[in-house]
């Protein structure tokens, strides 16, 4: 159950809607070289840290960092707050997808999916006055996703997340296999998938390509979010931690590479049938899922009434398994410190999360969502990962982690891994962080700067408050 939950937490929207764009825009086939290097150097290496720490302490993140040093508890709540805020807008994107499952049954988006998405679904505006206008359809879908999340995480791990992951993950994989198999039979499919296997070798000398590869691994494996640490704390004695980490990392990467073959094949079909240049079809984020694919389904004929709903159900399942993983660490830390039973904690977290998510259901919600995403991913989350590298690489007794990982694993780690965590990884993460800050600053405007200022204050004040609140658990400070 835990293995399925861990793989489900990694396989999410980043695999389906982000990876194809990153792959194409950073050298195609040649991107796979820095991607594979990043998978081992960053992905597996950092997941091992989280697994070892979670398995050793078998506590929540807040209690783990307090055990390392009393002064570090605010850092834990800082990380958990970032994860929670990411969940509040992640829910909204999954909510959009829920709407598109229904729309795909009749291709209700019409001949111009771009305008339909902006005007009919989001009812989007750039004016701040749009915050006072709630979009009913988006509001209802976001409520539905929060209700699903609450229904799952309020149960204990096996009955909730475990059982859901055991069902959703295999079904998700079957749907993806079916879509990829069908996409390869489409006329023009080779126009698409050859883009993946046609390398631009000059891209290997471009630092941005390597940073993009690191960024994708961070995003798709949910590094630094304490998810792997939380799940590992539930693992029984005798678990093969290194083996498990490798399985999760390779499952995640294998899924997104395999899925991209289907995605690019479908886009190749569209390029052939519409005459549009391929590079105009590959777009990042919401455009790929809610604009480009509806355009593709419009050209497919009646078979799109089957492929369309399956595609959006696929995104829904990936989104749900990742969402419950985002919320698990937050609920665990609150429950452990304040001795609140799981159901009550899940209810409180989901209610607060829903209230924040209402902001994204307004007419200006998609604009605010973009600011949240840029700030939390490019700035806050990377900074959190850097802090974790420093804490567990330099402050904590790192050799203890090596011993824990090697106890029952058939794959062993040693001095090389220690060097990666203490020296190489912090340098790479610092480079990514600087790039993220620069890109965020370069696109800032008045609305964005105001939202970022508010988020900064919240991320400083709230963690300090949670750390200062006395624990009701008498063993919390042991």
Tab-separated table of C-alpha atoms in Angstrom:
chain	number	residue	atom	x	y	z
A	1	UNK	CA	0.000	0.000	0.000
A	2	UNK	CA	2.776	2.399	0.944
A	3	UNK	CA	4.740	1.717	-2.232
A	4	UNK	CA	1.649	2.428	-4.335
A	5	UNK	CA	0.990	5.596	-2.329
A	6	UNK	CA	4.597	6.755	-2.814
A	7	UNK	CA	4.502	6.141	-6.565
A	8	UNK	CA	1.073	7.816	-6.712
A	9	UNK	CA	2.440	10.884	-4.927
A	10	UNK	CA	5.212	11.203	-7.530
A	11	UNK	CA	3.022	10.562	-10.577
A	12	UNK	CA	0.960	13.725	-10.983
A	13	UNK	CA	0.182	16.685	-13.211
A	14	UNK	CA	3.887	17.451	-13.655
A	15	UNK	CA	4.324	14.178	-15.523
A	16	UNK	CA	1.410	14.717	-17.896
A	17	UNK	CA	1.279	18.442	-18.648
A	18	UNK	CA	4.757	19.774	-17.771
A	19	UNK	CA	7.270	17.174	-18.942
A	20	UNK	CA	6.365	17.184	-22.678
A	21	UNK	CA	6.972	20.930	-22.882
A	22	UNK	CA	10.242	20.830	-20.930
A	23	UNK	CA	11.465	17.911	-23.032
A	24	UNK	CA	10.694	19.560	-26.352
A	25	UNK	CA	11.880	23.075	-25.518
A	26	UNK	CA	15.245	21.906	-24.156
A	27	UNK	CA	16.761	19.881	-26.951
A	28	UNK	CA	14.392	16.938	-27.435
A	29	UNK	CA	16.318	13.679	-27.254
A	30	UNK	CA	19.482	15.336	-25.952
A	31	UNK	CA	17.517	16.563	-22.906
A	32	UNK	CA	17.352	12.940	-21.756
A	33	UNK	CA	21.076	13.001	-20.877
A	34	UNK	CA	20.864	15.821	-18.283
A	35	UNK	CA	17.481	14.398	-17.237
A	36	UNK	CA	18.991	10.981	-16.420
A	37	UNK	CA	21.967	12.619	-14.662
A	38	UNK	CA	19.507	14.718	-12.624
A	39	UNK	CA	17.446	11.632	-11.797
A	40	UNK	CA	20.444	9.970	-10.131
A	41	UNK	CA	22.272	13.028	-8.836
A	42	UNK	CA	19.264	14.881	-7.463
A	43	UNK	CA	16.145	12.701	-7.613
A	44	UNK	CA	17.268	9.412	-6.111
A	45	UNK	CA	19.905	11.058	-3.886
A	46	UNK	CA	17.435	13.424	-2.211
A	47	UNK	CA	14.637	10.849	-1.974
A	48	UNK	CA	17.114	8.637	-0.087
A	49	UNK	CA	17.675	11.430	2.442
A	50	UNK	CA	13.934	11.774	3.009
A	51	UNK	CA	13.421	8.000	3.250
A	52	UNK	CA	16.300	7.548	5.721
A	53	UNK	CA	15.208	10.439	7.946
A	54	UNK	CA	11.529	9.442	7.934
A	55	UNK	CA	12.308	5.769	8.594
A	56	UNK	CA	14.779	6.519	11.420
A	57	UNK	CA	12.623	8.956	13.360
A	58	UNK	CA	9.147	7.606	12.464
A	59	UNK	CA	7.749	11.021	13.346
A	60	UNK	CA	6.256	14.007	11.595
A	61	UNK	CA	8.548	16.544	9.927
A	62	UNK	CA	8.006	19.116	12.694
A	63	UNK	CA	9.010	16.652	15.401
A	64	UNK	CA	11.977	15.372	13.345
A	65	UNK	CA	13.527	18.826	12.944
A	66	UNK	CA	12.881	19.617	16.599
A	67	UNK	CA	14.811	16.430	17.465
A	68	UNK	CA	17.717	17.536	15.252
A	69	UNK	CA	17.762	20.980	16.892
A	70	UNK	CA	15.172	22.854	18.963
A	71	UNK	CA	15.737	25.925	16.802
A	72	UNK	CA	14.739	24.092	13.598
A	73	UNK	CA	11.038	23.459	14.301
A	74	UNK	CA	9.968	26.713	12.519
A	75	UNK	CA	11.778	25.438	9.401
A	76	UNK	CA	9.531	22.357	9.435
A	77	UNK	CA	6.362	24.426	9.618
A	78	UNK	CA	7.780	26.693	6.894
A	79	UNK	CA	8.154	23.668	4.583
A	80	UNK	CA	4.719	22.293	5.490
A	81	UNK	CA	3.077	25.676	4.890
A	82	UNK	CA	4.644	25.859	1.407
A	83	UNK	CA	3.294	22.390	0.645
A	84	UNK	CA	-0.162	23.327	1.952
A	85	UNK	CA	-0.291	26.522	-0.127
A	86	UNK	CA	0.771	24.571	-3.224
A	87	UNK	CA	-2.107	22.161	-2.519
A	88	UNK	CA	-4.613	25.047	-2.412
A	89	UNK	CA	-4.013	25.977	-6.051
A	90	UNK	CA	-3.190	22.434	-7.214
A	91	UNK	CA	-6.785	21.608	-6.251
A	92	UNK	CA	-7.986	24.284	-8.653
A	93	UNK	CA	-6.127	22.820	-11.643
A	94	UNK	CA	-7.558	19.369	-10.810
A	95	UNK	CA	-10.956	21.088	-10.562
A	96	UNK	CA	-10.580	22.495	-14.082
A	97	UNK	CA	-9.852	18.971	-15.223
A	98	UNK	CA	-13.021	17.685	-13.557
A	99	UNK	CA	-14.974	20.219	-15.619
A	100	UNK	CA	-13.254	19.020	-18.791
A	101	UNK	CA	-14.196	15.396	-18.144
A	102	UNK	CA	-17.821	16.484	-18.525
A	103	UNK	CA	-17.113	18.852	-21.447
A	104	UNK	CA	-15.214	16.138	-23.344
A	105	UNK	CA	-18.314	13.954	-23.516
A	106	UNK	CA	-19.829	16.376	-26.053
A	107	UNK	CA	-16.792	18.461	-27.092
A	108	UNK	CA	-18.616	21.403	-25.545
A	109	UNK	CA	-15.569	23.649	-25.987
A	110	UNK	CA	-16.544	24.205	-29.626
A	111	UNK	CA	-14.295	25.299	-32.484
A	112	UNK	CA	-12.154	27.669	-30.408
A	113	UNK	CA	-11.018	25.891	-27.193
A	114	UNK	CA	-8.626	28.739	-26.301
A	115	UNK	CA	-11.379	31.352	-26.053
A	116	UNK	CA	-13.743	28.842	-24.445
A	117	UNK	CA	-11.263	28.073	-21.662
A	118	UNK	CA	-10.581	31.751	-20.912
A	119	UNK	CA	-14.090	33.162	-21.404
A	120	UNK	CA	-16.498	30.326	-20.570
A	121	UNK	CA	-14.645	28.148	-18.035
A	122	UNK	CA	-12.445	30.648	-16.188
A	123	UNK	CA	-14.399	33.804	-17.114
A	124	UNK	CA	-10.962	35.328	-16.720
A	125	UNK	CA	-10.040	38.953	-16.255
A	126	UNK	CA	-6.772	40.698	-15.357
A	127	UNK	CA	-8.600	43.333	-13.309
A	128	UNK	CA	-8.258	43.000	-9.533
A	129	UNK	CA	-11.993	43.727	-9.307
A	130	UNK	CA	-12.478	40.188	-10.619
A	131	UNK	CA	-11.683	38.885	-7.130
A	132	UNK	CA	-15.253	39.777	-6.145
A	133	UNK	CA	-16.754	37.590	-8.889
A	134	UNK	CA	-16.846	33.856	-8.148
A	135	UNK	CA	-17.139	31.564	-11.159
A	136	UNK	CA	-19.853	29.026	-10.119
A	137	UNK	CA	-18.649	26.110	-12.252
A	138	UNK	CA	-15.035	26.391	-11.021
A	139	UNK	CA	-16.215	26.915	-7.424
A	140	UNK	CA	-18.327	23.735	-7.561
A	141	UNK	CA	-15.515	21.649	-9.077
A	142	UNK	CA	-12.961	22.873	-6.512
A	143	UNK	CA	-15.395	22.029	-3.708
A	144	UNK	CA	-15.846	18.549	-5.194
A	145	UNK	CA	-12.073	17.926	-5.310
A	146	UNK	CA	-11.611	19.115	-1.723
A	147	UNK	CA	-14.463	16.832	-0.645
A	148	UNK	CA	-12.803	13.859	-2.383
A	149	UNK	CA	-9.480	14.680	-0.717
A	150	UNK	CA	-11.142	14.984	2.713
A	151	UNK	CA	-13.025	11.699	2.237
A	152	UNK	CA	-9.739	9.895	1.516
A	153	UNK	CA	-7.314	11.425	4.046
A	154	UNK	CA	-9.700	11.361	7.021
A	155	UNK	CA	-9.298	7.573	7.127
A	156	UNK	CA	-6.186	5.804	8.368
A	157	UNK	CA	-3.365	5.317	5.882
A	158	UNK	CA	-4.271	1.842	4.596
A	159	UNK	CA	-8.044	2.379	4.401
A	160	UNK	CA	-7.658	5.832	2.847
A	161	UNK	CA	-4.562	6.643	0.818
A	162	UNK	CA	-3.441	3.006	0.537
A	163	UNK	CA	-6.683	1.652	-0.902
A	164	UNK	CA	-7.229	4.623	-3.210
A	165	UNK	CA	-3.684	4.385	-4.602
A	166	UNK	CA	-4.049	0.635	-5.149
A	167	UNK	CA	-7.054	1.299	-7.371
A	168	UNK	CA	-6.268	4.618	-9.042
A	169	UNK	CA	-2.622	3.970	-9.936
A	170	UNK	CA	-3.159	0.744	-11.922
A	171	UNK	CA	-6.212	2.236	-13.652
A	172	UNK	CA	-4.175	5.367	-14.465
A	173	UNK	CA	-1.406	3.243	-15.994
A	174	UNK	CA	-3.893	1.203	-18.035
A	175	UNK	CA	-5.487	4.380	-19.408
A	176	UNK	CA	-2.070	5.814	-20.320
A	177	UNK	CA	-1.048	2.559	-22.046
A	178	UNK	CA	-4.315	2.617	-24.004
A	179	UNK	CA	-3.900	6.266	-25.045
A	180	UNK	CA	-0.254	5.762	-26.088
A	181	UNK	CA	-1.087	2.585	-28.041
A	182	UNK	CA	-3.912	4.362	-29.862
A	183	UNK	CA	-1.876	7.515	-30.485
A	184	UNK	CA	0.860	5.521	-32.225
A	185	UNK	CA	-1.687	4.352	-34.826
A	186	UNK	CA	-2.668	7.914	-35.798
A	187	UNK	CA	-1.499	9.369	-39.122
A	188	UNK	CA	1.387	11.734	-38.458
A	189	UNK	CA	2.268	10.151	-35.100
A	190	UNK	CA	5.882	9.826	-36.212
A	191	UNK	CA	6.033	13.617	-36.730
A	192	UNK	CA	5.509	13.900	-32.993
A	193	UNK	CA	7.448	11.104	-31.335
A	194	UNK	CA	10.537	11.615	-33.513
A	195	UNK	CA	10.833	15.041	-31.826
A	196	UNK	CA	11.633	13.175	-28.595
A	197	UNK	CA	14.292	10.988	-30.193
A	198	UNK	CA	15.863	13.676	-32.381
A	199	UNK	CA	18.561	15.245	-30.194
A	200	UNK	CA	19.913	18.749	-30.426
A	201	UNK	CA	23.418	18.049	-29.114
A	202	UNK	CA	24.282	21.740	-28.804
A	203	UNK	CA	21.745	21.889	-25.961
A	204	UNK	CA	24.115	19.898	-23.724
A	205	UNK	CA	26.402	22.922	-23.390
A	206	UNK	CA	23.505	25.143	-22.312
A	207	UNK	CA	23.295	25.630	-18.522
A	208	UNK	CA	19.556	26.362	-18.775
A	209	UNK	CA	18.958	22.831	-20.111
A	210	UNK	CA	20.670	21.300	-17.098
A	211	UNK	CA	18.762	23.585	-14.726
A	212	UNK	CA	15.511	22.640	-16.499
A	213	UNK	CA	16.312	18.951	-16.009
A	214	UNK	CA	16.933	19.508	-12.294
A	215	UNK	CA	13.739	21.557	-12.064
A	216	UNK	CA	11.669	18.824	-13.702
A	217	UNK	CA	12.999	16.159	-11.336
A	218	UNK	CA	12.212	18.382	-8.330
A	219	UNK	CA	8.716	19.103	-9.642
A	220	UNK	CA	7.737	15.585	-10.699
A	221	UNK	CA	9.227	13.740	-7.673
A	222	UNK	CA	7.807	16.358	-5.254
A	223	UNK	CA	11.214	16.784	-3.625
A	224	UNK	CA	11.491	18.875	-0.471
A	225	UNK	CA	7.793	18.562	0.328
A	226	UNK	CA	8.313	16.012	3.144
A	227	UNK	CA	6.038	13.561	1.307
A	228	UNK	CA	8.636	10.766	1.028
A	229	UNK	CA	9.726	11.486	4.619
A	230	UNK	CA	6.156	11.170	5.887
A	231	UNK	CA	5.398	7.970	3.996
A	232	UNK	CA	8.748	6.401	4.988
A	233	UNK	CA	7.864	6.966	8.648
A	234	UNK	CA	5.072	4.405	8.200
A	235	UNK	CA	7.334	1.723	6.664
A	236	UNK	CA	7.833	-1.466	8.735
A	237	UNK	CA	11.205	-2.644	10.047
A	238	UNK	CA	13.230	-4.580	7.497
A	239	UNK	CA	12.152	-2.377	4.564
A	240	UNK	CA	14.621	-2.073	1.704
A	241	UNK	CA	14.807	1.703	1.638
A	242	UNK	CA	17.274	2.176	-1.223
A	243	UNK	CA	15.454	-0.380	-3.378
A	244	UNK	CA	12.126	1.352	-2.674
A	245	UNK	CA	13.543	4.782	-3.527
A	246	UNK	CA	14.938	3.523	-6.832
A	247	UNK	CA	11.611	1.870	-7.723
A	248	UNK	CA	9.638	5.052	-6.982
A	249	UNK	CA	12.056	7.305	-8.911
A	250	UNK	CA	12.214	5.043	-11.958
A	251	UNK	CA	8.432	4.488	-11.925
A	252	UNK	CA	7.898	8.241	-11.952
A	253	UNK	CA	10.404	8.934	-14.752
A	254	UNK	CA	9.312	5.918	-16.778
A	255	UNK	CA	5.707	7.087	-16.583
A	256	UNK	CA	6.405	10.621	-17.786
A	257	UNK	CA	8.699	9.520	-20.631
A	258	UNK	CA	6.206	6.867	-21.781
A	259	UNK	CA	3.287	9.313	-21.486
A	260	UNK	CA	5.191	11.917	-23.529
A	261	UNK	CA	5.415	9.464	-26.440
A	262	UNK	CA	1.613	9.412	-26.568
A	263	UNK	CA	1.334	13.161	-26.072
A	264	UNK	CA	3.792	13.937	-28.886
A	265	UNK	CA	2.191	11.358	-31.207
A	266	UNK	CA	-1.206	13.039	-30.791
A	267	UNK	CA	0.341	16.459	-31.393
A	268	UNK	CA	2.067	15.038	-34.492
A	269	UNK	CA	-1.341	13.918	-35.744
A	270	UNK	CA	-2.686	17.412	-35.175
A	271	UNK	CA	0.277	18.985	-36.974
A	272	UNK	CA	-0.440	16.782	-40.005
A	273	UNK	CA	-4.201	17.354	-40.102
A	274	UNK	CA	-4.190	21.101	-39.398
A	275	UNK	CA	-0.972	22.113	-41.112
A	276	UNK	CA	0.178	23.972	-37.989
A	277	UNK	CA	3.938	23.936	-37.241
A	278	UNK	CA	4.751	21.474	-34.460
A	279	UNK	CA	6.517	24.090	-32.314
A	280	UNK	CA	3.280	26.106	-32.127
A	281	UNK	CA	1.433	23.145	-30.660
A	282	UNK	CA	3.736	22.439	-27.717
A	283	UNK	CA	2.862	24.778	-24.883
A	284	UNK	CA	3.425	24.658	-21.154
A	285	UNK	CA	0.967	24.102	-18.359
A	286	UNK	CA	-2.733	24.714	-18.734
A	287	UNK	CA	-2.467	25.405	-22.463
A	288	UNK	CA	-1.419	21.838	-23.240
A	289	UNK	CA	-4.146	20.155	-21.209
A	290	UNK	CA	-7.109	22.493	-21.640
A	291	UNK	CA	-6.454	24.224	-24.960
A	292	UNK	CA	-4.248	22.134	-27.241
A	293	UNK	CA	-5.789	18.749	-26.478
A	294	UNK	CA	-9.364	19.914	-27.028
A	295	UNK	CA	-8.125	21.203	-30.406
A	296	UNK	CA	-6.656	17.754	-31.067
A	297	UNK	CA	-9.888	16.019	-30.038
A	298	UNK	CA	-11.819	18.272	-32.444
A	299	UNK	CA	-9.812	16.801	-35.342
A	300	UNK	CA	-10.149	13.163	-34.219
A	301	UNK	CA	-13.759	12.568	-35.080
A	302	UNK	CA	-15.997	10.251	-33.056
A	303	UNK	CA	-13.125	8.364	-31.414
A	304	UNK	CA	-12.389	11.543	-29.422
A	305	UNK	CA	-15.577	10.890	-27.432
A	306	UNK	CA	-13.698	7.946	-25.919
A	307	UNK	CA	-10.102	9.206	-25.883
A	308	UNK	CA	-11.059	12.681	-24.574
A	309	UNK	CA	-12.803	11.574	-21.352
A	310	UNK	CA	-10.108	8.939	-20.737
A	311	UNK	CA	-7.373	11.563	-21.076
A	312	UNK	CA	-9.004	13.931	-18.572
A	313	UNK	CA	-9.828	11.051	-16.193
A	314	UNK	CA	-6.139	10.184	-16.380
A	315	UNK	CA	-5.215	13.707	-15.241
A	316	UNK	CA	-7.859	13.537	-12.487
A	317	UNK	CA	-6.461	10.293	-11.040
A	318	UNK	CA	-2.875	11.598	-11.185
A	319	UNK	CA	-3.979	14.840	-9.534
A	320	UNK	CA	-5.931	13.151	-6.709
A	321	UNK	CA	-3.091	10.784	-5.703
A	322	UNK	CA	-0.624	13.684	-5.626
A	323	UNK	CA	-3.031	15.977	-3.753
A	324	UNK	CA	-3.591	13.542	-0.892
A	325	UNK	CA	0.196	13.140	-0.644
A	326	UNK	CA	0.587	16.925	-0.322
A	327	UNK	CA	-1.938	16.998	2.516
A	328	UNK	CA	-0.713	13.917	4.399
A	329	UNK	CA	2.456	15.512	5.830
A	330	UNK	CA	0.546	18.592	7.003
A	331	UNK	CA	-2.156	16.531	8.718
A	332	UNK	CA	0.421	14.203	10.310
A	333	UNK	CA	2.432	17.057	11.851
A	334	UNK	CA	-0.637	18.842	13.237
A	335	UNK	CA	-2.120	15.619	14.645
A	336	UNK	CA	1.124	14.588	16.322
A	337	UNK	CA	1.858	17.928	17.985
A	338	UNK	CA	-1.644	18.829	19.151
A	339	UNK	CA	-3.019	15.282	19.681
A	340	UNK	CA	-5.996	15.893	17.391
A	341	UNK	CA	-7.474	12.750	15.878
A	342	UNK	CA	-6.884	12.217	12.174
A	343	UNK	CA	-10.481	12.850	11.064
A	344	UNK	CA	-10.706	16.218	12.854
A	345	UNK	CA	-7.290	17.310	11.568
A	346	UNK	CA	-8.182	16.343	7.984
A	347	UNK	CA	-11.480	18.210	8.281
A	348	UNK	CA	-9.846	21.393	9.595
A	349	UNK	CA	-7.033	21.310	7.006
A	350	UNK	CA	-9.465	20.764	4.133
A	351	UNK	CA	-11.831	23.516	5.306
A	352	UNK	CA	-8.997	26.057	5.591
A	353	UNK	CA	-7.591	24.867	2.260
A	354	UNK	CA	-10.969	25.251	0.565
A	355	UNK	CA	-11.421	28.770	1.930
A	356	UNK	CA	-8.041	29.775	0.455
A	357	UNK	CA	-8.865	28.014	-2.821
A	358	UNK	CA	-11.950	30.209	-3.227
A	359	UNK	CA	-9.549	32.974	-4.311
A	360	UNK	CA	-8.640	30.860	-7.355
A	361	UNK	CA	-12.299	30.315	-8.262
A	362	UNK	CA	-12.793	34.023	-8.956
A	363	UNK	CA	-12.538	35.729	-12.331
A	364	UNK	CA	-8.982	36.854	-11.540
A	365	UNK	CA	-8.183	33.488	-9.954
A	366	UNK	CA	-6.099	32.094	-12.816
A	367	UNK	CA	-3.853	35.185	-12.678
A	368	UNK	CA	-3.371	34.845	-8.912
A	369	UNK	CA	-2.754	31.113	-9.367
A	370	UNK	CA	0.099	31.895	-11.760
A	371	UNK	CA	1.705	34.208	-9.173
A	372	UNK	CA	1.348	31.583	-6.412
A	373	UNK	CA	2.889	28.934	-8.646
A	374	UNK	CA	5.844	31.098	-9.709
A	375	UNK	CA	6.625	32.279	-6.175
A	376	UNK	CA	6.139	28.993	-4.313
A	377	UNK	CA	7.967	26.801	-6.847
A	378	UNK	CA	10.707	29.139	-8.088
A	379	UNK	CA	11.507	30.691	-4.732
A	380	UNK	CA	10.045	29.142	-1.587
A	381	UNK	CA	10.211	25.413	-2.382
A	382	UNK	CA	13.755	25.524	-3.766
A	383	UNK	CA	14.847	27.429	-0.666
A	384	UNK	CA	13.225	24.729	1.486
A	385	UNK	CA	15.142	21.982	-0.357
A	386	UNK	CA	18.383	23.916	0.127
A	387	UNK	CA	17.652	24.159	3.860
A	388	UNK	CA	16.999	20.408	4.046
A	389	UNK	CA	20.309	19.678	2.290
A	390	UNK	CA	22.164	21.843	4.810
A	391	UNK	CA	20.306	20.425	7.834
A	392	UNK	CA	20.732	16.743	7.004
A	393	UNK	CA	24.079	17.103	5.221
A	394	UNK	CA	25.852	19.302	7.751
A	395	UNK	CA	23.939	19.652	11.041
A	396	UNK	CA	22.666	16.074	11.460
A	397	UNK	CA	25.051	13.087	11.837
A	398	UNK	CA	24.981	12.059	8.191
A	399	UNK	CA	26.765	8.710	8.640
A	400	UNK	CA	23.780	7.462	10.652
A	401	UNK	CA	21.634	7.824	7.536
A	402	UNK	CA	24.066	5.713	5.490
A	403	UNK	CA	23.831	2.914	8.039
A	404	UNK	CA	20.021	3.039	8.065
A	405	UNK	CA	19.799	2.875	4.272
A	406	UNK	CA	22.268	-0.010	3.937
A	407	UNK	CA	20.766	-2.205	6.684
A	408	UNK	CA	18.382	-4.258	4.538
A	409	UNK	CA	18.845	-2.827	1.033
A	410	UNK	CA	20.361	-4.853	-1.785
A	411	UNK	CA	21.681	-1.565	-3.264
A	412	UNK	CA	24.219	0.161	-0.988
A	413	UNK	CA	25.195	3.828	-0.646
A	414	UNK	CA	28.409	5.335	0.713
A	415	UNK	CA	30.872	8.196	0.422
A	416	UNK	CA	29.782	9.181	-3.111
A	417	UNK	CA	26.208	9.768	-1.948
A	418	UNK	CA	27.500	11.719	1.056
A	419	UNK	CA	29.546	13.973	-1.249
A	420	UNK	CA	26.520	14.571	-3.492
A	421	UNK	CA	24.273	15.616	-0.588
A	422	UNK	CA	26.852	17.766	1.230
A	423	UNK	CA	28.495	19.536	-1.687
A	424	UNK	CA	27.125	18.938	-5.205
A	425	UNK	CA	23.412	19.154	-4.466
A	426	UNK	CA	23.487	22.422	-2.464
A	427	UNK	CA	25.468	24.096	-5.270
A	428	UNK	CA	23.001	22.885	-7.939
A	429	UNK	CA	19.961	23.845	-5.846
A	430	UNK	CA	21.454	27.285	-5.117
A	431	UNK	CA	21.917	27.808	-8.877
A	432	UNK	CA	18.307	26.810	-9.528
A	433	UNK	CA	17.130	29.074	-6.711
A	434	UNK	CA	19.006	32.096	-8.088
A	435	UNK	CA	17.582	31.416	-11.556
A	436	UNK	CA	14.086	31.073	-10.063
A	437	UNK	CA	14.370	34.354	-8.169
A	438	UNK	CA	15.642	36.152	-11.269
A	439	UNK	CA	12.837	34.799	-13.471
A	440	UNK	CA	10.229	35.690	-10.842
A	441	UNK	CA	11.560	39.251	-10.420
A	442	UNK	CA	11.781	39.817	-14.181
A	443	UNK	CA	8.046	39.204	-14.645
A	444	UNK	CA	6.791	41.042	-11.560
A	445	UNK	CA	4.053	43.687	-11.655
A	446	UNK	CA	2.050	45.523	-8.972
A	447	UNK	CA	-0.464	42.709	-8.386
A	448	UNK	CA	2.271	40.073	-8.352
A	449	UNK	CA	4.506	42.035	-5.971
A	450	UNK	CA	1.585	42.575	-3.572
A	451	UNK	CA	0.684	38.854	-3.540
A	452	UNK	CA	4.338	37.862	-3.091
A	453	UNK	CA	4.747	40.284	-0.196
A	454	UNK	CA	1.679	38.808	1.524
A	455	UNK	CA	2.967	35.258	0.937
A	456	UNK	CA	6.387	36.196	2.334
A	457	UNK	CA	4.833	37.591	5.521
A	458	UNK	CA	2.610	34.511	5.899
A	459	UNK	CA	5.567	32.151	5.351
A	460	UNK	CA	7.538	33.940	8.091
A	461	UNK	CA	4.823	34.541	10.696
A	462	UNK	CA	2.690	31.353	10.577
A	463	UNK	CA	5.595	28.855	11.012
A	464	UNK	CA	6.846	30.810	14.047
A	465	UNK	CA	3.360	30.738	15.589
A	466	UNK	CA	2.989	26.963	15.060
A	467	UNK	CA	6.456	26.357	16.502
A	468	UNK	CA	5.745	28.532	19.574
A	469	UNK	CA	2.368	26.928	20.331
A	470	UNK	CA	2.806	24.422	23.179
A	471	UNK	CA	2.465	20.769	22.182
A	472	UNK	CA	-0.396	18.785	23.750
A	473	UNK	CA	1.539	15.595	23.050
A	474	UNK	CA	3.599	14.898	26.225
A	475	UNK	CA	6.164	12.935	24.196
A	476	UNK	CA	6.534	15.557	21.448
A	477	UNK	CA	9.733	17.003	22.914
A	478	UNK	CA	11.319	13.641	23.813
